[in-house]
Coordinates of C-alpha atoms in Angstrom, one line a residue:
M218 CA 207.9 49.4 -168.0
R219 CA 209.0 52.7 -166.5
L220 CA 212.4 54.1 -167.2
E221 CA 214.7 55.0 -164.4
Q222 CA 217.3 57.7 -163.6
N223 CA 220.8 57.3 -164.8
V224 CA 220.0 55.4 -168.0
K225 CA 220.3 56.5 -171.6
A226 CA 216.9 57.8 -172.9
P227 CA 215.4 55.6 -175.8
V228 CA 216.7 57.3 -178.9
F229 CA 214.2 58.3 -181.7
D230 CA 214.6 59.7 -185.1
L231 CA 211.2 61.2 -186.1
I232 CA 209.4 63.8 -188.1
D233 CA 207.5 66.4 -186.0
V234 CA 204.2 68.0 -187.0
F235 CA 206.0 70.8 -188.5
D236 CA 207.8 68.4 -191.0
R237 CA 211.2 68.8 -189.3
Q238 CA 213.5 65.9 -188.4
V239 CA 213.9 65.4 -184.7
N240 CA 216.7 63.0 -184.0
L241 CA 217.5 62.7 -180.2
E242 CA 221.1 61.9 -181.0
A243 CA 221.4 65.5 -182.4
Y244 CA 220.6 66.8 -179.0
K245 CA 223.8 65.5 -177.5
G246 CA 225.8 68.3 -175.9
K247 CA 222.5 70.0 -174.7
K248 CA 220.2 69.3 -171.8
T249 CA 216.7 68.2 -173.0
L250 CA 213.3 68.1 -171.5
I251 CA 211.1 65.4 -173.2
G252 CA 207.4 65.7 -172.3
F253 CA 204.8 63.1 -173.0
Y254 CA 201.3 64.6 -173.0
R255 CA 197.8 63.3 -173.6
H256 CA 195.6 64.4 -176.6
A257 CA 195.8 67.8 -178.2
G258 CA 192.5 68.9 -176.6
C259 CA 193.5 68.0 -173.0
P260 CA 193.4 71.2 -170.9
F261 CA 195.7 69.7 -168.3
C262 CA 198.4 69.1 -170.9
N263 CA 197.8 72.3 -172.9
M264 CA 198.2 74.4 -169.7
R265 CA 201.6 72.6 -169.1
V266 CA 202.7 73.2 -172.6
H267 CA 201.6 76.9 -172.2
A268 CA 203.7 77.1 -169.0
L269 CA 206.8 75.5 -170.6
T270 CA 206.7 77.6 -173.7
K271 CA 206.8 80.7 -171.5
V272 CA 210.3 79.6 -170.2
Y273 CA 211.5 78.1 -173.4
E274 CA 213.7 81.1 -174.4
Q275 CA 215.2 81.3 -170.9
V276 CA 216.3 77.7 -170.8
K277 CA 217.4 77.7 -174.5
E278 CA 219.9 80.4 -173.4
M279 CA 221.3 77.9 -170.9
N280 CA 221.8 75.3 -173.7
M281 CA 218.5 73.3 -172.9
E282 CA 216.0 72.2 -175.5
M283 CA 212.5 70.7 -175.3
I284 CA 210.5 68.1 -177.2
F285 CA 206.8 67.4 -176.8
F286 CA 204.9 64.2 -177.7
F287 CA 201.1 64.1 -178.0
E288 CA 199.2 61.0 -178.7
S289 CA 197.0 62.9 -181.2
E290 CA 197.3 62.7 -185.0
K291 CA 199.3 65.4 -186.7
K292 CA 196.2 66.9 -188.4
I293 CA 194.4 67.2 -185.0
I294 CA 197.4 68.9 -183.5
L295 CA 197.8 71.4 -186.3
R296 CA 194.1 72.4 -186.4
S297 CA 194.9 74.5 -183.3
T298 CA 196.8 77.8 -183.6
F299 CA 197.9 77.3 -180.1
H300 CA 199.9 74.2 -181.1
Q301 CA 201.2 75.8 -184.2
E302 CA 202.6 78.6 -182.1
V303 CA 204.6 76.2 -179.9
S304 CA 207.1 76.0 -182.6
P305 CA 210.2 76.2 -182.5
V306 CA 209.6 73.4 -179.8
P307 CA 209.2 70.2 -181.8
I308 CA 205.8 68.4 -181.3
I309 CA 205.7 64.8 -182.2
A310 CA 202.5 63.0 -183.0
D311 CA 202.5 59.4 -181.7
P312 CA 198.9 58.2 -182.2
E313 CA 200.2 54.6 -182.2
N314 CA 201.8 55.2 -178.8
T315 CA 205.1 53.7 -180.0
W316 CA 207.3 56.1 -178.0
Y317 CA 204.8 56.3 -175.1
K318 CA 205.5 52.6 -174.7
A319 CA 209.3 52.9 -175.1
Y320 CA 209.3 55.6 -172.3
G321 CA 207.0 53.5 -170.1
I322 CA 204.0 56.0 -170.1
E323 CA 201.2 54.6 -168.0
K324 CA 197.6 54.2 -168.8
S325 CA 195.3 54.4 -165.8
G326 CA 191.6 54.9 -166.0
F327 CA 191.5 55.2 -162.2
K328 CA 194.2 57.9 -161.9
S329 CA 192.6 59.8 -164.8
A330 CA 189.1 59.6 -163.3
I331 CA 190.3 60.9 -160.0
S332 CA 192.0 63.8 -161.7
H333 CA 189.0 64.6 -163.8
L334 CA 186.7 64.5 -160.7
S335 CA 188.9 66.6 -158.5
S336 CA 190.3 69.2 -160.8
F337 CA 188.9 69.2 -164.2
V338 CA 186.5 72.1 -163.7
Q339 CA 189.2 74.4 -162.3
T340 CA 191.6 73.5 -165.0
A341 CA 189.0 73.9 -167.8
I342 CA 188.1 77.4 -166.5
K343 CA 191.9 78.3 -166.3
A344 CA 192.5 76.9 -169.8
G345 CA 189.5 78.9 -171.1
K346 CA 190.9 82.2 -169.5
T347 CA 194.4 81.5 -170.9
G348 CA 193.1 80.7 -174.4
V349 CA 194.5 77.2 -174.6
P350 CA 192.5 74.6 -176.6
M351 CA 190.2 72.2 -174.9
H352 CA 188.2 69.7 -176.9
M353 CA 187.1 66.1 -176.8
M354 CA 189.3 63.3 -177.8
A355 CA 189.4 62.2 -181.4
G356 CA 190.4 58.9 -183.2
D357 CA 192.1 56.4 -180.8
E358 CA 193.3 58.9 -178.2
S359 CA 193.0 57.5 -174.7
I360 CA 191.5 59.1 -171.6
K361 CA 193.7 56.8 -169.6
T362 CA 197.1 58.3 -170.7
M363 CA 199.1 59.7 -167.8
P364 CA 201.6 62.4 -168.6
A365 CA 205.3 62.1 -167.9
E366 CA 208.4 64.3 -168.3
F367 CA 212.1 63.5 -168.5
L368 CA 215.2 65.7 -168.0
L369 CA 218.2 64.5 -169.9
D370 CA 221.8 65.6 -169.6
E371 CA 224.1 66.4 -172.4
N372 CA 224.8 62.7 -172.9
L373 CA 221.1 61.8 -173.2
I374 CA 221.1 60.2 -169.7
I375 CA 217.9 60.6 -167.8
Q376 CA 218.8 62.7 -164.7
K377 CA 215.2 63.4 -163.5
L378 CA 211.8 62.0 -164.4
H379 CA 208.3 62.5 -163.3
Y380 CA 205.5 60.0 -164.1
S381 CA 202.3 61.8 -163.2
Q382 CA 200.0 60.3 -160.6
R383 CA 197.4 63.0 -161.4
L384 CA 196.8 64.9 -164.6
N385 CA 198.0 68.2 -163.0
S386 CA 201.0 66.7 -161.3
R387 CA 204.2 67.8 -163.1
M388 CA 207.8 68.8 -162.3
L389 CA 208.0 72.2 -161.0
V390 CA 209.0 74.8 -163.6
D391 CA 211.6 76.1 -161.1
E392 CA 213.1 72.6 -160.9
I393 CA 213.4 72.6 -164.7
I394 CA 215.1 76.0 -164.7
S395 CA 217.5 74.8 -162.0
F396 CA 218.4 71.7 -164.0
A397 CA 219.0 74.0 -167.0
K398 CA 221.3 76.1 -164.9
G399 CA 223.2 73.1 -163.6
E400 CA 222.0 73.7 -160.1
E401 CA 220.4 71.4 -157.6
Y402 CA 216.8 72.2 -157.0
N403 CA 216.0 72.7 -153.3
T404 CA 212.5 72.6 -152.0
I405 CA 211.9 74.8 -148.9
L406 CA 209.7 72.9 -146.3

């Protein structure tokens, strides 16, 4: 079941792939972006992580943190230098999809297929040029997983959320920066 705005985010206390404790309660007093991504070889998700890590220091200065979830096993995530370099942002491996379920992450073969048919080639080319990893799924990773992102306020209340309808559909980075600044994001039509 999908989560909604203005409710407290499900709290977790986990160990990330870098062997650090990540207790969401410890993030009280800060704004937080929680991103749920597909497998560690997904070019759509790795391009997103690449974009977010580029603004990490900027939003950190505004008292905002990020936490990334991947449905891959720890060993698969860590075999990529790209993912190793994402630190200091925590990456949590959730191959059992425990937290994906708690946050209402959708599985849709149809939406995934449409995304692959309409934008995989362009995304793969861009990923290759950018140097982000792209490889086949391993283990029990699912091609059906649809990404989602949540922006939490200082009390861990979900203020904004985005359940992707396509694999390249995400919150705008400018919207995330505006949230970190405490400003309303206005789209210009």
